[in-house]
Every structure is written in structure tokens, then in C-alpha cells.
mmCIF file of C-alpha atoms in Angstrom:
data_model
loop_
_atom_site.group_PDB
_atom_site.id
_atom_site.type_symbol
_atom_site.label_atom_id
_atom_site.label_comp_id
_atom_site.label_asym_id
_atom_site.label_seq_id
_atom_site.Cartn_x
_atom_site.Cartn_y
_atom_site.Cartn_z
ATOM 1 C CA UNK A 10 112.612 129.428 135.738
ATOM 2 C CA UNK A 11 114.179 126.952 138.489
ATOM 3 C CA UNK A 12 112.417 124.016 136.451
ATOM 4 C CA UNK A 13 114.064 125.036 133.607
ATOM 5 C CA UNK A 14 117.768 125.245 135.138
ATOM 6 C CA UNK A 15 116.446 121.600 136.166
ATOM 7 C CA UNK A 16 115.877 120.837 132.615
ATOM 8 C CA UNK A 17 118.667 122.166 130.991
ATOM 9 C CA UNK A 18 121.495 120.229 133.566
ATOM 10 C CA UNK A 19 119.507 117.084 132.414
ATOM 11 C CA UNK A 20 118.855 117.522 128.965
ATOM 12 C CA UNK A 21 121.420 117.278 126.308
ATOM 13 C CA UNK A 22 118.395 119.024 123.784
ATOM 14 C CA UNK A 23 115.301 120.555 124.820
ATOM 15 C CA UNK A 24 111.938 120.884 123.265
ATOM 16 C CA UNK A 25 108.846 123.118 124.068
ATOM 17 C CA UNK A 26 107.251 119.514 124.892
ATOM 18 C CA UNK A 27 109.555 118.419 126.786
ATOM 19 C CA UNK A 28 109.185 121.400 129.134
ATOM 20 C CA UNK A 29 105.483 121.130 129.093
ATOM 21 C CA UNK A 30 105.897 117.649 130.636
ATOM 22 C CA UNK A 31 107.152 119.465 133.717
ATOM 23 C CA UNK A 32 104.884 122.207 134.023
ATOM 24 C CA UNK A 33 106.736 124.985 132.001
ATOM 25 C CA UNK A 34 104.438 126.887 129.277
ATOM 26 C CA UNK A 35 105.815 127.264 126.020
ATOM 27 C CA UNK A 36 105.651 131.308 127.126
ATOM 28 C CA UNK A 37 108.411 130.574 129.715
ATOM 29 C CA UNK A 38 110.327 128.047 127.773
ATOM 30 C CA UNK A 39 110.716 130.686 124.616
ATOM 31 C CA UNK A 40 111.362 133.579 127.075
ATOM 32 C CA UNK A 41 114.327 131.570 128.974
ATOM 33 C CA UNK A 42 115.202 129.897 125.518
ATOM 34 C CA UNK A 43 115.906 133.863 124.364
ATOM 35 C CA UNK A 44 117.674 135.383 128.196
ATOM 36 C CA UNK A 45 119.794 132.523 127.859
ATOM 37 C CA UNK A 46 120.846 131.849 124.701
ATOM 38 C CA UNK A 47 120.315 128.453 124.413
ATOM 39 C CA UNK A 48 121.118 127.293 120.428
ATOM 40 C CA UNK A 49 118.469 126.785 117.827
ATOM 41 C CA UNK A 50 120.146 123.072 116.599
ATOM 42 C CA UNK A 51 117.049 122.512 114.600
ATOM 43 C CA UNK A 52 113.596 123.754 113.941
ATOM 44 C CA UNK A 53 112.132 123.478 117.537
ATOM 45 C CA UNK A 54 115.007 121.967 119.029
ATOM 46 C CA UNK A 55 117.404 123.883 121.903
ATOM 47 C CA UNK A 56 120.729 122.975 122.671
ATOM 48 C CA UNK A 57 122.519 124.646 126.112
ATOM 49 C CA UNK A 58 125.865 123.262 125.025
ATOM 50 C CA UNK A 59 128.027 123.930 122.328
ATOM 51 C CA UNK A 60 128.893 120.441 121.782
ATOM 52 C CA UNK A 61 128.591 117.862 119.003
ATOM 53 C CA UNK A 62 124.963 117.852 117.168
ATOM 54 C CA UNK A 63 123.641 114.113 117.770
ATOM 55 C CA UNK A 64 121.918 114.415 114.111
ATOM 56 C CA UNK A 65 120.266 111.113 114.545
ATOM 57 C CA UNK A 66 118.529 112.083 117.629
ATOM 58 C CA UNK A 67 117.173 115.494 116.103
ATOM 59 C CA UNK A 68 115.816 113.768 113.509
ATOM 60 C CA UNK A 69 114.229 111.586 115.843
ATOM 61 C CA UNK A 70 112.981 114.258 117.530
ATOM 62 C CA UNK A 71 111.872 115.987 114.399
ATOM 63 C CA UNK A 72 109.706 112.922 113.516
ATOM 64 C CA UNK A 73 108.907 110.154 116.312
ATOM 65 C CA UNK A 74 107.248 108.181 114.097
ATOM 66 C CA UNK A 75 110.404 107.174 111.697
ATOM 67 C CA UNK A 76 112.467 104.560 111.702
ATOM 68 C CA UNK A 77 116.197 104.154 110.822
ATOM 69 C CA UNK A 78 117.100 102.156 108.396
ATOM 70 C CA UNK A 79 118.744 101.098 105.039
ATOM 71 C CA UNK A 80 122.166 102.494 104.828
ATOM 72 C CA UNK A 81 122.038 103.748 108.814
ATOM 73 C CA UNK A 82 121.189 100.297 110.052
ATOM 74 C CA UNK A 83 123.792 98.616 107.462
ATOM 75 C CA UNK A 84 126.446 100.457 109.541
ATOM 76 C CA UNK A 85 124.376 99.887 112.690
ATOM 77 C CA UNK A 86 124.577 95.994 112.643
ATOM 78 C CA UNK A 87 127.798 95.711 111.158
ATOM 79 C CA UNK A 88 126.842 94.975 107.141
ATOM 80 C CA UNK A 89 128.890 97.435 106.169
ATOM 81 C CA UNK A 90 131.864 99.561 106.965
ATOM 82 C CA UNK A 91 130.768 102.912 105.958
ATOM 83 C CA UNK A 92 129.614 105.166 107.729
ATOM 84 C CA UNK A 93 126.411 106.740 106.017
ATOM 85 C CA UNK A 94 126.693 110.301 104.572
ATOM 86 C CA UNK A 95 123.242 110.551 104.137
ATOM 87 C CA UNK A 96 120.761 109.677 107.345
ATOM 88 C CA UNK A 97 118.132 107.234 105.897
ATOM 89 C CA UNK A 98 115.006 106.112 107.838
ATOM 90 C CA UNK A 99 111.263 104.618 106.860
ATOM 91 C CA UNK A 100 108.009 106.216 107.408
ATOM 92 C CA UNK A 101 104.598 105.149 106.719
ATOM 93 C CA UNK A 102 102.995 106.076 103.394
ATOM 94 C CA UNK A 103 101.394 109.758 102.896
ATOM 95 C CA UNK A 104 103.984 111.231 105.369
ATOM 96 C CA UNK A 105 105.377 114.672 104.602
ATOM 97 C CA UNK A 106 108.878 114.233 104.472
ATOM 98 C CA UNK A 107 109.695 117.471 102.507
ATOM 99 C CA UNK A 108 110.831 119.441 105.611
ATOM 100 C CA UNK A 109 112.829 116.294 106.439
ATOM 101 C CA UNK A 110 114.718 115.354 103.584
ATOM 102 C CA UNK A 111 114.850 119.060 101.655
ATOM 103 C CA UNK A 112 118.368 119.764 103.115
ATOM 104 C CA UNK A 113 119.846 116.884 101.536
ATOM 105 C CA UNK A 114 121.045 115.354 105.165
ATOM 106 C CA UNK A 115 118.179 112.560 105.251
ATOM 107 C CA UNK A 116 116.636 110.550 102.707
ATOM 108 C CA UNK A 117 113.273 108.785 103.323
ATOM 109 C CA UNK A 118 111.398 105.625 102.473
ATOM 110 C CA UNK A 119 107.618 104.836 102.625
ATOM 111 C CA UNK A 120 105.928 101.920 103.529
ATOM 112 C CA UNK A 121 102.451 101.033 104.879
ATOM 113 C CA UNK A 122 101.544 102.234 108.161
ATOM 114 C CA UNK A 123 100.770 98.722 109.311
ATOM 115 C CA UNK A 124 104.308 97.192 108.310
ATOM 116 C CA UNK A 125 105.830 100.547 110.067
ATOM 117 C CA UNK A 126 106.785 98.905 113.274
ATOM 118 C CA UNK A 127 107.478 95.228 111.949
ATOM 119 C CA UNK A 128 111.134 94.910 113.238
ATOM 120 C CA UNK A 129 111.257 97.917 115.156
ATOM 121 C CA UNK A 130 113.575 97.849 118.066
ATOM 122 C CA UNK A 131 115.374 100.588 119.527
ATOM 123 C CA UNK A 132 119.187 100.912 120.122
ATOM 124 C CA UNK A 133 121.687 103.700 121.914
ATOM 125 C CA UNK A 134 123.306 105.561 118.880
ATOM 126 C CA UNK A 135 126.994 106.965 119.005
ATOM 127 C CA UNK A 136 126.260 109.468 121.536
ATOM 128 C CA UNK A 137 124.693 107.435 124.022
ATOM 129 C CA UNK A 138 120.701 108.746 122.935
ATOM 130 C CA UNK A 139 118.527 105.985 122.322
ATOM 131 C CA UNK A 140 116.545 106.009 118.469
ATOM 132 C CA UNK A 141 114.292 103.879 117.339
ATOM 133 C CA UNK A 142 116.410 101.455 114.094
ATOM 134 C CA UNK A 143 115.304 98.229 112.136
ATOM 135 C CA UNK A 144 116.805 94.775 113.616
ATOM 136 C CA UNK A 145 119.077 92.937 111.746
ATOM 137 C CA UNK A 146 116.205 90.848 109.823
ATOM 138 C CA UNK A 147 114.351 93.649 108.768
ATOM 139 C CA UNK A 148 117.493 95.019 107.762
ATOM 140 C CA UNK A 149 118.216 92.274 105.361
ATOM 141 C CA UNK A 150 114.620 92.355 104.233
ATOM 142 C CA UNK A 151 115.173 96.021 103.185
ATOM 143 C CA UNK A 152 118.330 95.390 101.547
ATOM 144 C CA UNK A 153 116.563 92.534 99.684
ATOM 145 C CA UNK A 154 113.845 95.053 98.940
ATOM 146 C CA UNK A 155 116.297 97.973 97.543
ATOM 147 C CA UNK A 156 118.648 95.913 95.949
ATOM 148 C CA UNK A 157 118.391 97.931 92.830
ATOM 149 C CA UNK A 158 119.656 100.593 93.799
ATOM 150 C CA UNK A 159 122.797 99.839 95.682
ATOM 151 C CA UNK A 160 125.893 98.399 94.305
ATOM 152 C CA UNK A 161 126.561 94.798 93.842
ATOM 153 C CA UNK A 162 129.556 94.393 95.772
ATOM 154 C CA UNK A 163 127.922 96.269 98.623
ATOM 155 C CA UNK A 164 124.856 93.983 98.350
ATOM 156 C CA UNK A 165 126.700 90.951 98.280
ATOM 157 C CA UNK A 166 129.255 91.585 100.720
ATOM 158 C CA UNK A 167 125.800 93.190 103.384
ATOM 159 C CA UNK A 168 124.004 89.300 102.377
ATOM 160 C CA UNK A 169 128.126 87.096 103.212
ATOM 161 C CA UNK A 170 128.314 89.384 106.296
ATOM 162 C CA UNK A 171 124.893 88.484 107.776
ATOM 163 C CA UNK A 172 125.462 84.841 106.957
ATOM 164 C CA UNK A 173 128.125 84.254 108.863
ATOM 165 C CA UNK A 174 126.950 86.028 112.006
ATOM 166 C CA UNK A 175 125.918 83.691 114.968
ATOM 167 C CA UNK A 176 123.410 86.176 116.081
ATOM 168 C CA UNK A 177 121.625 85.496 112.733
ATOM 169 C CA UNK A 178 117.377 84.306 113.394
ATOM 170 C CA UNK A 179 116.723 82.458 109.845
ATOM 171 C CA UNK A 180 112.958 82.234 111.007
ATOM 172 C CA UNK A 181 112.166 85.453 111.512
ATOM 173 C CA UNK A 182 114.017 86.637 108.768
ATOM 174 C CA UNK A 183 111.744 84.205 106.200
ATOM 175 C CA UNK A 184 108.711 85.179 108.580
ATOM 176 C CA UNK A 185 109.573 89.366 107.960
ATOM 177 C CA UNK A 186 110.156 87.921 104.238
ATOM 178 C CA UNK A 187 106.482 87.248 103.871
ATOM 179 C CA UNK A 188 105.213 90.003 104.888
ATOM 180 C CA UNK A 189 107.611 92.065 102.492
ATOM 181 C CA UNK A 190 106.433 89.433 100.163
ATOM 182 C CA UNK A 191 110.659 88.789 99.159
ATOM 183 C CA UNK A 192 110.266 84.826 100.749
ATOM 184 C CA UNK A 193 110.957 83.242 97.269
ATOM 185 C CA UNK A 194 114.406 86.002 96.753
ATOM 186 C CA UNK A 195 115.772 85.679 100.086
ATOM 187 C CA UNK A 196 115.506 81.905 99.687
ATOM 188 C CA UNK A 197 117.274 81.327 96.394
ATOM 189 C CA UNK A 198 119.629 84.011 98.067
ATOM 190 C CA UNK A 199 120.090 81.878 101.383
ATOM 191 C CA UNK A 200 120.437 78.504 99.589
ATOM 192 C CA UNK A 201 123.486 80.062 97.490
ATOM 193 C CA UNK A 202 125.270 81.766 100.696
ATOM 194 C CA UNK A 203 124.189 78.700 103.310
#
């Protein structure tokens, strides 16, 4: 039970796996989880502070294998002003996202495994926990991708913003467009904006 006092000072959430890694069975973990009241913050998840939820982190936790994007990483890199209501990330085809997105707080997209971690990097969110996002290419690539279904004035003012960044990499961005097979869009896009 001293390792999991240890864990707990260190951890802002803890996980049955978490305390396997240091030799606590998931026996002991539930047992202190229940004489100490640490808080259920999501399914599997314990919190031992009644602080802010780090949402973006749980769902992280929930499923290591996604990847924020869309409307998060439009925030995230500055394309847009507002803040998402809605947590959005991409997962590989045939993924079960029901649990995920059945509450309405997260909304999913698919695409094939091997185009999964095309992009990937991973950044410190607003708490300070680091999640894995989409870089800024990959980013426009996606909004290329969904442009259907978000507003034009979004869109347009996402594709101005990005131009006039200095940070911006033109090559990879046409090399992440051929893979997402957009080269020919983002093109006639870039010669109207550059």
C-alpha cells in the first residue's frame, strides 16, 4: 500500500496499468482505490484530487491509439479561435468507437491503420499532460479532407491563417497531400492564397 501512496503523490490519474507497472496487482489497486476513495473520473480511470478533469487526457487514456484532430487541433495550432465543444480525434478503420463517442463529448474519424500515424506528433495540452495531436500539415490536410462539412468562413479563414504563418512546411504539406490523395485541391487552394 506504500507503492500506492507513491503513486497517487505522482499521478494526477491512475489506472490499474499503471499500478501494475510498479508491482501493485489490480487486487490491491481496487482495494486501496475503495479505503480511499479515490474518484471514478472515467471508466477505469482514478482521480485522488478533486480538481479539474483533463478530458483530453482521459480520452487518451481511454484509447492510446487515437489521435486528436480536426476541430481540437484547429484550436491547437492556432486556425481557429474556438475552443472545441466537442473533443474530435482519428482512429484507424474497424475501431469501436461506440463507448467513446456515445456520450456525445467526442466525435471520431476513421482512417486506414497505415495512414494512422502520418503526422503524428505529440504536444502538452492545457493542463500540462502530454496527448498525442496531428501537426499543422496534417491538420490542413484534414481540413482539406472535411471541408464539407464545416462552414465556409471557418474553412477559409483555417486555409488565410495557415498561409501566413512562418512556421508553415509547403513540402510536407503537398507530400501528406499525396498520400490523402487532396495534391491537386490543396494546390489550386495554395495558388489562390500564395
Amino acid at each position: 500500500m506504500n507503492e500506492m501512496a507513491r503513486l497517487v503523490q505522482n499521478h494526477d490519474y491512475l489506472t490499474p496499468k499503471i499500478a501494475g507497472q510498479s508491482g501493485v496487482s489490480k487486487y490491491e489497486f481496487y482495494k486501496y482505490v475503495h479505503e480511499n476513495g479515490l474518484e471514478p473520473v472515467s471508466r477505469g480511470i482514478y482521480s485522488a484530487r478533486d480538481e479539474w478533469i483533463d478530458e483530453l487526457y482521459i480520452l487518451h487514456q481511454r484509447c492510446p491509439h487515437a489521435v486528436f484532430s480536426h476541430d481540437e487541433a484547429f484550436y491547437y495550432h492556432g486556425l481557429t479561435d474556438r475552443e472545441p465543444i466537442v473533443h474530435t480525434f482519428t482512429i484507424y478503420s474497424g475501431y469501436n468507437t461506440h463507448r467513446l463517442t456515445a456520450d456525445g463529448s467526442s466525435k471520431s474519424y476513421t482512417i486506414k491503420k497505415e495512414l494512422l500515424d502520418v503526422g503524428k506528433i505529440i504536444v502538452k495540452d492545457n493542463n500540462g499532460n502530454l496527448i498525442p495531436m496531428y501537426d499543422l500539415e496534417r491538420t490542413i490536410c484534414d481540413l482539406i479532407r472535411s471541408r464539407s462539412s464545416i462552414e465556409v468562413q471557418d474553412f477559409s479563414s483555417a486555409l488565410k491563417r495557415y498561409v501566413s504563418r512562418k512556421d508553415k512546411n509547403l513540402n510536407r504539406l503537398m507530400e501528406y497531400a499525396k498520400l490523402f490523395r487532396v495534391e491537386n485541391v490543396i494546390r489550386r487552394y495554395m495558388e489562390v492564397l500564395l
